[in-house]
Amino acid sequence: MIVRIMGEGQVRLADSHLAELNRLDDELLAEVRGGDEDGFRRTFHALLDKVRELGEALPDDALEPSGLILPAPGATLDEVRALLDDDGLIPSV
Amino acid sequence: MSGVMKRMGMIFRAKANKALDRAEDPRETLDYSYQKQLELLQKVRRGVADVATSRKRLELQLNQLQGQSTKLEDQGRKALALGREDLAREALSRRAALQQQVTDLETQHTTLQGEEEKLTLAAQRLQTKVDAFRTKKETIKATYTAAQAQTRIGEAFSGISEEMGDVGMAIQRAEDKTAQLQARAGAIDELLASGALEDQSGVARDDIAAELDRISGGTDVELELQRMKAELAGGSPQQAIEGGKGEQQDAPRNTDKFNKQ
């Protein structure tokens, strides 16, 4: 599975790690929806750290779409919510 | 239940597919997309240049503020040498306010540097991907058969369009940040120009200098006398009263940490 961290690039992750990531991912969505700023921060960075730790960077010339995409590390809860509610934030190509 | 990662993945894919579906002939999509990629690359390079310009401006301001700070410190020292503790206190409290600005600007400087680094890396990544896309595009066109083209074009296109979406947002973020900083920098420039920097006392900034000038009408004589007295008393002249009128120290004495161009 290929995962992109926005602003950082893509990594490839063994499928065996997905269960753990999914758990954090679902938790994160609940925190975004519930507006739990502290929880969001914690879970978001735990998720980013996990992806960085377990993933292997794709070469720069790879042209593969990602199965999963994470917001940039500096993103706030509001920004993430806006990304999910309104895909107008992501520039069309 | 799907999480943030999954949903964002879906949004990006939907965007890419929508763009792909608009095309009559997939080969046109390839060329059109390639043009868009080149445009985005230009934009990213401009973005990097803008951030760099902002960063340099900040460095300039930091140096100016440091200079002001040094000047106030010297004024404080001189006022103290002339026995005017009230003036010295005023100069030093203004200097403290300035230091607050300096700390603030240093934080922003670090932020901008980080932004610049990220954008530079993003530009490199995008450049490499654009080159890879061009190669792939030519291969697909050379061996074009309508049956397999859709799939292969779709794959290459999703990959690059996701990258473009990501970089596009990074550029947007950098532009927003830069614009905010530019506005603040403009305000600080005005303050520096008017000399009214962070003046909590509400009096014009150069009143200290004016007062010092006024009382140092006889300063040089006073200082000379003190020096002689000190010598006669067998002591050494005070360091603190070195540098009388006509020896304005404009040159900031601080590090040139922010002077790299």
mmCIF file of C-alpha atoms in Angstrom:
data_model
loop_
_atom_site.group_PDB
_atom_site.id
_atom_site.type_symbol
_atom_site.label_atom_id
_atom_site.label_comp_id
_atom_site.label_asym_id
_atom_site.label_seq_id
_atom_site.Cartn_x
_atom_site.Cartn_y
_atom_site.Cartn_z
ATOM 1 C CA MET A 1 0.000 0.000 0.000
ATOM 2 C CA ILE A 2 1.333 3.438 -0.912
ATOM 3 C CA VAL A 3 0.808 6.280 1.545
ATOM 4 C CA ARG A 4 1.408 9.969 0.873
ATOM 5 C CA ILE A 5 2.193 12.462 3.599
ATOM 6 C CA MET A 6 1.331 15.760 1.997
ATOM 7 C CA GLY A 7 4.318 18.029 1.623
ATOM 8 C CA GLU A 8 6.700 15.139 2.312
ATOM 9 C CA GLY A 9 6.155 12.593 -0.445
ATOM 10 C CA GLN A 10 5.136 8.948 -0.685
ATOM 11 C CA VAL A 11 6.142 5.775 1.146
ATOM 12 C CA ARG A 12 5.360 2.124 0.581
ATOM 13 C CA LEU A 13 3.974 0.187 3.537
ATOM 14 C CA ALA A 14 3.612 -3.539 4.023
ATOM 15 C CA ASP A 15 -0.048 -4.494 4.271
ATOM 16 C CA SER A 16 0.645 -6.121 7.627
ATOM 17 C CA HIS A 17 0.838 -2.654 9.172
ATOM 18 C CA LEU A 18 -2.479 -1.470 7.867
ATOM 19 C CA ALA A 19 -4.619 -2.724 10.738
ATOM 20 C CA GLU A 20 -2.718 -0.609 13.236
ATOM 21 C CA LEU A 21 -2.782 2.454 10.986
ATOM 22 C CA ASN A 22 -6.474 2.052 10.317
ATOM 23 C CA ARG A 23 -7.211 2.075 13.999
ATOM 24 C CA LEU A 24 -5.397 5.403 14.390
ATOM 25 C CA ASP A 25 -6.977 6.676 11.191
ATOM 26 C CA ASP A 26 -10.508 6.016 12.412
ATOM 27 C CA GLU A 27 -9.686 7.574 15.763
ATOM 28 C CA LEU A 28 -8.398 10.632 13.946
ATOM 29 C CA LEU A 29 -11.560 11.043 11.923
ATOM 30 C CA ALA A 30 -13.661 10.832 15.078
ATOM 31 C CA GLU A 31 -11.518 13.562 16.682
ATOM 32 C CA VAL A 32 -11.779 15.775 13.601
ATOM 33 C CA ARG A 33 -15.550 15.403 13.590
ATOM 34 C CA GLY A 34 -15.817 15.921 17.324
ATOM 35 C CA GLY A 35 -13.510 18.951 17.270
ATOM 36 C CA ASP A 36 -11.174 17.403 19.845
ATOM 37 C CA GLU A 37 -8.096 19.558 19.240
ATOM 38 C CA ASP A 38 -5.777 17.846 21.735
ATOM 39 C CA GLY A 39 -6.776 14.356 20.724
ATOM 40 C CA PHE A 40 -6.384 15.293 17.067
ATOM 41 C CA ARG A 41 -2.853 16.607 17.599
ATOM 42 C CA ARG A 42 -1.819 13.485 19.496
ATOM 43 C CA THR A 43 -3.335 10.959 17.111
ATOM 44 C CA PHE A 44 -2.260 12.835 14.008
ATOM 45 C CA HIS A 45 1.380 12.896 15.043
ATOM 46 C CA ALA A 46 1.292 9.295 16.203
ATOM 47 C CA LEU A 47 -0.041 8.362 12.777
ATOM 48 C CA LEU A 48 2.584 10.404 10.932
ATOM 49 C CA ASP A 49 5.376 8.931 13.044
ATOM 50 C CA LYS A 50 4.135 5.399 12.403
ATOM 51 C CA VAL A 51 3.952 5.942 8.648
ATOM 52 C CA ARG A 52 7.446 7.455 8.571
ATOM 53 C CA GLU A 53 8.844 4.692 10.755
ATOM 54 C CA LEU A 54 7.303 1.761 8.908
ATOM 55 C CA GLY A 55 7.276 3.099 5.363
ATOM 56 C CA GLU A 56 9.950 3.014 2.735
ATOM 57 C CA ALA A 57 10.233 6.145 0.614
ATOM 58 C CA LEU A 58 9.277 5.848 -3.036
ATOM 59 C CA PRO A 59 11.827 7.165 -5.516
ATOM 60 C CA ASP A 60 11.116 10.686 -6.769
ATOM 61 C CA ASP A 61 10.418 9.540 -10.301
ATOM 62 C CA ALA A 62 7.627 7.176 -9.239
ATOM 63 C CA LEU A 63 4.290 8.035 -10.791
ATOM 64 C CA GLU A 64 2.024 5.910 -8.648
ATOM 65 C CA PRO A 65 -1.186 7.073 -7.039
ATOM 66 C CA SER A 66 -1.454 6.580 -3.265
ATOM 67 C CA GLY A 67 -4.081 4.429 -1.622
ATOM 68 C CA LEU A 68 -3.989 6.568 1.509
ATOM 69 C CA ILE A 69 -3.210 10.249 1.946
ATOM 70 C CA LEU A 70 -2.333 12.114 5.119
ATOM 71 C CA PRO A 71 -2.479 15.897 5.541
ATOM 72 C CA ALA A 72 0.759 17.876 5.901
ATOM 73 C CA PRO A 73 2.304 17.753 9.411
ATOM 74 C CA GLY A 74 1.521 21.430 10.042
ATOM 75 C CA ALA A 75 -2.181 21.046 9.291
ATOM 76 C CA THR A 76 -4.647 22.150 11.950
ATOM 77 C CA LEU A 77 -7.859 20.418 12.870
ATOM 78 C CA ASP A 78 -9.868 23.044 11.005
ATOM 79 C CA GLU A 79 -7.773 22.643 7.878
ATOM 80 C CA VAL A 80 -8.196 18.878 7.917
ATOM 81 C CA ARG A 81 -11.909 19.243 8.410
ATOM 82 C CA ALA A 82 -12.070 21.631 5.459
ATOM 83 C CA LEU A 83 -10.123 19.147 3.333
ATOM 84 C CA LEU A 84 -12.648 16.438 4.079
ATOM 85 C CA ASP A 85 -15.779 18.538 3.809
ATOM 86 C CA ASP A 86 -14.832 20.463 0.758
ATOM 87 C CA ASP A 87 -12.534 18.979 -1.788
ATOM 88 C CA GLY A 88 -12.403 22.398 -3.403
ATOM 89 C CA LEU A 89 -9.270 22.983 -1.344
ATOM 90 C CA ILE A 90 -7.317 20.499 -3.393
ATOM 91 C CA PRO A 91 -6.341 22.168 -6.643
ATOM 92 C CA SER A 92 -7.736 20.526 -9.741
ATOM 93 C CA VAL A 93 -5.296 19.425 -12.380
ATOM 94 C CA MET B 1 -16.173 3.742 9.109
ATOM 95 C CA SER B 2 -13.406 5.242 7.053
ATOM 96 C CA GLY B 3 -10.640 7.385 8.448
ATOM 97 C CA VAL B 4 -8.999 10.622 7.335
ATOM 98 C CA MET B 5 -6.302 8.879 5.275
ATOM 99 C CA LYS B 6 -8.786 6.825 3.327
ATOM 100 C CA ARG B 7 -11.150 9.686 2.672
ATOM 101 C CA MET B 8 -8.421 11.991 1.455
ATOM 102 C CA GLY B 9 -7.175 9.248 -0.844
ATOM 103 C CA MET B 10 -10.638 8.960 -2.321
ATOM 104 C CA ILE B 11 -10.988 12.698 -2.823
ATOM 105 C CA PHE B 12 -7.693 12.884 -4.705
ATOM 106 C CA ARG B 13 -8.580 9.915 -6.898
ATOM 107 C CA ALA B 14 -11.987 11.338 -7.696
ATOM 108 C CA LYS B 15 -10.362 14.578 -8.822
ATOM 109 C CA ALA B 16 -7.917 12.805 -11.080
ATOM 110 C CA ASN B 17 -10.654 10.678 -12.628
ATOM 111 C CA LYS B 18 -12.834 13.680 -13.256
ATOM 112 C CA ALA B 19 -10.014 15.394 -15.117
ATOM 113 C CA LEU B 20 -9.365 12.247 -17.111
ATOM 114 C CA ASP B 21 -13.010 11.794 -18.071
ATOM 115 C CA ARG B 22 -13.181 15.224 -19.618
ATOM 116 C CA ALA B 23 -10.819 14.257 -22.403
ATOM 117 C CA GLU B 24 -11.935 13.208 -25.865
ATOM 118 C CA ASP B 25 -8.712 11.500 -26.831
ATOM 119 C CA PRO B 26 -6.489 10.216 -23.999
ATOM 120 C CA ARG B 27 -3.418 11.412 -25.864
ATOM 121 C CA GLU B 28 -4.671 14.957 -25.588
ATOM 122 C CA THR B 29 -5.004 14.453 -21.846
ATOM 123 C CA LEU B 30 -1.341 13.560 -21.696
ATOM 124 C CA ASP B 31 -0.213 16.669 -23.499
ATOM 125 C CA TYR B 32 -2.585 18.933 -21.638
ATOM 126 C CA SER B 33 -1.529 17.518 -18.296
ATOM 127 C CA TYR B 34 2.122 17.948 -19.201
ATOM 128 C CA GLN B 35 1.515 21.627 -19.968
ATOM 129 C CA LYS B 36 -0.187 22.022 -16.597
ATOM 130 C CA GLN B 37 2.752 20.356 -14.891
ATOM 131 C CA LEU B 38 5.203 22.783 -16.478
ATOM 132 C CA GLU B 39 3.036 25.701 -15.387
ATOM 133 C CA LEU B 40 2.923 24.391 -11.844
ATOM 134 C CA LEU B 41 6.692 23.975 -11.823
ATOM 135 C CA GLN B 42 7.044 27.622 -12.802
ATOM 136 C CA LYS B 43 4.688 28.569 -10.028
ATOM 137 C CA VAL B 44 6.614 26.552 -7.458
ATOM 138 C CA ARG B 45 9.876 28.187 -8.507
ATOM 139 C CA ARG B 46 8.299 31.605 -8.180
ATOM 140 C CA GLY B 47 7.001 30.559 -4.784
ATOM 141 C CA VAL B 48 10.470 29.570 -3.633
ATOM 142 C CA ALA B 49 11.815 32.912 -4.850
ATOM 143 C CA ASP B 50 9.060 34.822 -3.016
ATOM 144 C CA VAL B 51 9.730 33.044 0.235
ATOM 145 C CA ALA B 52 13.452 33.718 -0.155
ATOM 146 C CA THR B 53 12.749 37.421 -0.746
ATOM 147 C CA SER B 54 10.617 37.563 2.394
ATOM 148 C CA ARG B 55 13.280 35.803 4.372
ATOM 149 C CA LYS B 56 15.961 38.253 3.250
ATOM 150 C CA ARG B 57 13.762 41.186 4.123
ATOM 151 C CA LEU B 58 13.300 39.780 7.599
ATOM 152 C CA GLU B 59 17.040 39.421 7.942
ATOM 153 C CA LEU B 60 17.476 43.043 6.978
ATOM 154 C CA GLN B 61 14.927 44.154 9.540
ATOM 155 C CA LEU B 62 16.495 42.022 12.206
ATOM 156 C CA ASN B 63 19.799 43.704 11.581
ATOM 157 C CA GLN B 64 18.174 47.125 11.789
ATOM 158 C CA LEU B 65 16.413 46.266 15.022
ATOM 159 C CA GLN B 66 19.651 44.938 16.463
ATOM 160 C CA GLY B 67 21.278 48.219 15.491
ATOM 161 C CA GLN B 68 18.561 50.211 17.258
ATOM 162 C CA SER B 69 18.943 48.007 20.268
ATOM 163 C CA THR B 70 22.688 48.605 20.406
ATOM 164 C CA LYS B 71 22.135 52.328 20.055
ATOM 165 C CA LEU B 72 19.706 52.378 22.972
ATOM 166 C CA GLU B 73 22.143 50.425 25.069
ATOM 167 C CA ASP B 74 24.867 52.974 24.301
ATOM 168 C CA GLN B 75 22.505 55.806 25.141
ATOM 169 C CA GLY B 76 21.715 54.121 28.436
ATOM 170 C CA ARG B 77 25.367 53.819 29.225
ATOM 171 C CA LYS B 78 26.046 57.411 28.318
ATOM 172 C CA ALA B 79 23.078 58.662 30.347
ATOM 173 C CA LEU B 80 24.334 56.717 33.319
ATOM 174 C CA ALA B 81 27.798 58.195 32.909
ATOM 175 C CA LEU B 82 26.204 61.619 32.984
ATOM 176 C CA GLY B 83 24.392 60.702 36.168
ATOM 177 C CA ARG B 84 20.948 60.562 34.571
ATOM 178 C CA GLU B 85 19.588 57.269 35.818
ATOM 179 C CA ASP B 86 16.049 58.173 34.730
ATOM 180 C CA LEU B 87 17.142 58.542 31.116
ATOM 181 C CA ALA B 88 19.196 55.369 31.305
ATOM 182 C CA ARG B 89 16.188 53.480 32.655
ATOM 183 C CA GLU B 90 14.036 54.799 29.818
ATOM 184 C CA ALA B 91 16.569 53.782 27.193
ATOM 185 C CA LEU B 92 16.921 50.315 28.643
ATOM 186 C CA SER B 93 13.194 49.694 28.942
ATOM 187 C CA ARG B 94 12.782 50.643 25.298
ATOM 188 C CA ARG B 95 15.582 48.294 24.473
ATOM 189 C CA ALA B 96 13.757 45.492 26.278
ATOM 190 C CA ALA B 97 10.665 46.138 24.137
ATOM 191 C CA LEU B 98 12.838 46.008 21.030
ATOM 192 C CA GLN B 99 14.326 42.720 22.081
ATOM 193 C CA GLN B 100 10.786 41.338 22.212
ATOM 194 C CA GLN B 101 10.351 42.302 18.554
ATOM 195 C CA VAL B 102 13.682 40.725 17.715
ATOM 196 C CA THR B 103 12.706 37.445 19.361
ATOM 197 C CA ASP B 104 9.422 37.516 17.488
ATOM 198 C CA LEU B 105 11.090 38.119 14.144
ATOM 199 C CA GLU B 106 13.621 35.392 14.788
ATOM 200 C CA THR B 107 10.779 32.913 15.250
ATOM 201 C CA GLN B 108 9.244 34.014 11.965
ATOM 202 C CA HIS B 109 12.595 33.737 10.292
ATOM 203 C CA THR B 110 12.862 30.112 11.374
ATOM 204 C CA THR B 111 9.359 29.442 10.053
ATOM 205 C CA LEU B 112 10.192 30.939 6.677
ATOM 206 C CA GLN B 113 13.408 28.998 6.424
ATOM 207 C CA GLY B 114 11.500 25.785 7.015
ATOM 208 C CA GLU B 115 8.930 26.777 4.402
ATOM 209 C CA GLU B 116 11.634 27.569 1.897
ATOM 210 C CA GLU B 117 13.318 24.217 2.466
ATOM 211 C CA LYS B 118 10.074 22.285 2.052
ATOM 212 C CA LEU B 119 9.174 24.097 -1.161
ATOM 213 C CA THR B 120 12.631 23.587 -2.601
ATOM 214 C CA LEU B 121 12.351 19.856 -1.988
ATOM 215 C CA ALA B 122 8.827 19.806 -3.411
ATOM 216 C CA ALA B 123 10.075 21.564 -6.536
ATOM 217 C CA GLN B 124 12.802 18.939 -6.954
ATOM 218 C CA ARG B 125 10.355 16.082 -6.489
ATOM 219 C CA LEU B 126 7.915 17.578 -8.946
ATOM 220 C CA GLN B 127 10.646 18.222 -11.506
ATOM 221 C CA THR B 128 11.724 14.569 -11.337
ATOM 222 C CA LYS B 129 8.135 13.380 -11.670
ATOM 223 C CA VAL B 130 7.458 15.708 -14.585
ATOM 224 C CA ASP B 131 10.505 14.312 -16.385
ATOM 225 C CA ALA B 132 9.334 10.761 -15.686
ATOM 226 C CA PHE B 133 5.877 11.658 -16.940
ATOM 227 C CA ARG B 134 7.241 13.093 -20.176
ATOM 228 C CA THR B 135 9.148 9.871 -20.882
ATOM 229 C CA LYS B 136 6.097 7.780 -20.117
ATOM 230 C CA LYS B 137 3.888 10.016 -22.213
ATOM 231 C CA GLU B 138 6.108 9.614 -25.265
ATOM 232 C CA THR B 139 6.244 5.842 -24.775
ATOM 233 C CA ILE B 140 2.480 5.618 -24.530
ATOM 234 C CA LYS B 141 2.010 7.754 -27.616
ATOM 235 C CA ALA B 142 4.544 5.757 -29.618
ATOM 236 C CA THR B 143 2.926 2.431 -28.845
ATOM 237 C CA TYR B 144 -0.586 3.733 -28.745
ATOM 238 C CA THR B 145 -3.458 1.343 -28.969
ATOM 239 C CA ALA B 146 -6.797 2.575 -27.765
ATOM 240 C CA ALA B 147 -7.466 -0.640 -25.874
ATOM 241 C CA GLN B 148 -4.623 -0.409 -23.408
ATOM 242 C CA ALA B 149 -4.064 3.314 -23.537
ATOM 243 C CA GLN B 150 -6.825 4.224 -21.126
ATOM 244 C CA THR B 151 -5.372 2.089 -18.349
ATOM 245 C CA ARG B 152 -1.788 3.151 -18.789
ATOM 246 C CA ILE B 153 -2.648 6.781 -19.186
ATOM 247 C CA GLY B 154 -4.889 6.552 -16.153
ATOM 248 C CA GLU B 155 -2.081 5.194 -14.000
ATOM 249 C CA ALA B 156 0.480 7.785 -14.983
ATOM 250 C CA PHE B 157 -2.059 10.538 -14.778
ATOM 251 C CA SER B 158 -3.335 9.672 -11.276
ATOM 252 C CA GLY B 159 0.199 9.595 -9.935
ATOM 253 C CA ILE B 160 1.188 12.959 -11.314
ATOM 254 C CA SER B 161 -2.109 14.657 -10.594
ATOM 255 C CA GLU B 162 -1.925 13.637 -6.950
ATOM 256 C CA GLU B 163 1.561 15.140 -6.768
ATOM 257 C CA MET B 164 0.291 18.298 -8.414
ATOM 258 C CA GLY B 165 -2.581 18.575 -5.978
ATOM 259 C CA ASP B 166 -0.179 18.190 -3.076
ATOM 260 C CA VAL B 167 2.348 20.693 -4.415
ATOM 261 C CA GLY B 168 -0.440 23.089 -5.336
ATOM 262 C CA MET B 169 -1.592 23.136 -1.742
ATOM 263 C CA ALA B 170 1.950 23.546 -0.432
ATOM 264 C CA ILE B 171 2.373 26.572 -2.665
ATOM 265 C CA GLN B 172 -0.918 27.982 -1.448
ATOM 266 C CA ARG B 173 0.167 27.570 2.179
ATOM 267 C CA ALA B 174 3.531 29.185 1.540
ATOM 268 C CA GLU B 175 1.885 32.100 -0.253
ATOM 269 C CA ASP B 176 -0.524 32.672 2.619
ATOM 270 C CA LYS B 177 2.259 32.590 5.161
ATOM 271 C CA THR B 178 4.443 34.881 3.102
ATOM 272 C CA ALA B 179 1.613 37.364 2.615
ATOM 273 C CA GLN B 180 0.998 37.508 6.362
ATOM 274 C CA LEU B 181 4.665 38.071 7.052
ATOM 275 C CA GLN B 182 4.921 40.691 4.317
ATOM 276 C CA ALA B 183 2.130 42.678 5.927
ATOM 277 C CA ARG B 184 3.866 42.535 9.300
ATOM 278 C CA ALA B 185 7.204 43.374 7.731
ATOM 279 C CA GLY B 186 5.628 46.431 6.133
ATOM 280 C CA ALA B 187 4.370 47.588 9.518
ATOM 281 C CA ILE B 188 7.803 47.115 11.067
ATOM 282 C CA ASP B 189 9.428 48.995 8.203
ATOM 283 C CA GLU B 190 7.141 51.923 8.899
ATOM 284 C CA LEU B 191 7.977 51.804 12.564
ATOM 285 C CA LEU B 192 11.666 51.686 11.815
ATOM 286 C CA ALA B 193 11.313 54.620 9.447
ATOM 287 C CA SER B 194 9.319 56.726 11.907
ATOM 288 C CA GLY B 195 11.571 55.738 14.761
ATOM 289 C CA ALA B 196 8.513 55.097 16.917
ATOM 290 C CA LEU B 197 9.323 51.499 17.583
ATOM 291 C CA GLU B 198 7.482 49.978 20.484
ATOM 292 C CA ASP B 199 7.536 53.197 22.386
ATOM 293 C CA GLN B 200 5.525 52.493 25.478
ATOM 294 C CA SER B 201 6.158 55.858 27.053
ATOM 295 C CA GLY B 202 4.261 57.662 24.329
ATOM 296 C CA VAL B 203 6.933 60.256 23.792
ATOM 297 C CA ALA B 204 8.806 60.604 20.568
ATOM 298 C CA ARG B 205 11.568 58.088 20.244
ATOM 299 C CA ASP B 206 14.465 60.356 19.914
ATOM 300 C CA ASP B 207 13.753 62.356 23.020
ATOM 301 C CA ILE B 208 16.484 60.400 24.749
ATOM 302 C CA ALA B 209 18.988 61.418 22.118
ATOM 303 C CA ALA B 210 17.740 65.000 22.298
ATOM 304 C CA GLU B 211 18.015 65.072 26.062
ATOM 305 C CA LEU B 212 21.452 63.525 25.930
ATOM 306 C CA ASP B 213 22.540 66.116 23.382
ATOM 307 C CA ARG B 214 21.127 68.872 25.538
ATOM 308 C CA ILE B 215 22.911 67.828 28.689
ATOM 309 C CA SER B 216 26.068 66.912 26.894
ATOM 310 C CA GLY B 217 26.514 70.437 25.619
ATOM 311 C CA GLY B 218 29.277 70.419 28.175
ATOM 312 C CA THR B 219 29.675 66.709 28.091
ATOM 313 C CA ASP B 220 33.032 66.566 26.504
ATOM 314 C CA VAL B 221 34.341 69.014 29.062
ATOM 315 C CA GLU B 222 32.568 67.123 31.850
ATOM 316 C CA LEU B 223 33.942 63.821 30.719
ATOM 317 C CA GLU B 224 37.407 65.284 30.335
ATOM 318 C CA LEU B 225 37.249 66.661 33.866
ATOM 319 C CA GLN B 226 36.117 63.337 35.263
ATOM 320 C CA ARG B 227 38.880 61.603 33.430
ATOM 321 C CA MET B 228 41.493 63.976 34.841
ATOM 322 C CA LYS B 229 40.069 63.611 38.350
ATOM 323 C CA ALA B 230 40.228 59.905 38.020
ATOM 324 C CA GLU B 231 43.807 60.056 36.843
ATOM 325 C CA LEU B 232 44.804 62.375 39.645
ATOM 326 C CA ALA B 233 43.147 60.048 42.104
ATOM 327 C CA GLY B 234 45.315 57.308 40.685
ATOM 328 C CA GLY B 235 42.311 55.344 39.397
ATOM 329 C CA SER B 236 41.722 54.435 35.811
ATOM 330 C CA PRO B 237 39.152 56.362 33.830
ATOM 331 C CA GLN B 238 35.773 54.687 33.696
ATOM 332 C CA GLN B 239 35.124 52.590 30.685
ATOM 333 C CA ALA B 240 31.537 53.634 30.839
ATOM 334 C CA ILE B 241 32.203 57.191 29.784
ATOM 335 C CA GLU B 242 34.184 56.442 26.693
ATOM 336 C CA GLY B 243 32.805 57.662 23.409
ATOM 337 C CA GLY B 244 31.473 61.170 23.709
ATOM 338 C CA LYS B 245 29.771 63.286 21.081
ATOM 339 C CA GLY B 246 30.791 63.021 17.505
ATOM 340 C CA GLU B 247 31.524 59.376 17.896
ATOM 341 C CA GLN B 248 28.104 58.003 17.160
ATOM 342 C CA GLN B 249 28.168 54.258 17.085
ATOM 343 C CA ASP B 250 25.820 53.366 14.303
ATOM 344 C CA ALA B 251 27.431 50.125 13.417
ATOM 345 C CA PRO B 252 25.609 47.268 15.062
ATOM 346 C CA ARG B 253 27.970 45.269 17.155
ATOM 347 C CA ASN B 254 25.981 42.133 17.019
ATOM 348 C CA THR B 255 26.700 38.949 15.180
ATOM 349 C CA ASP B 256 26.121 38.868 11.487
ATOM 350 C CA LYS B 257 24.082 35.756 11.915
ATOM 351 C CA PHE B 258 21.490 37.130 9.503
ATOM 352 C CA ASN B 259 23.802 38.399 6.856
ATOM 353 C CA LYS B 260 23.972 35.401 4.627
ATOM 354 C CA GLN B 261 22.621 36.297 1.225
#
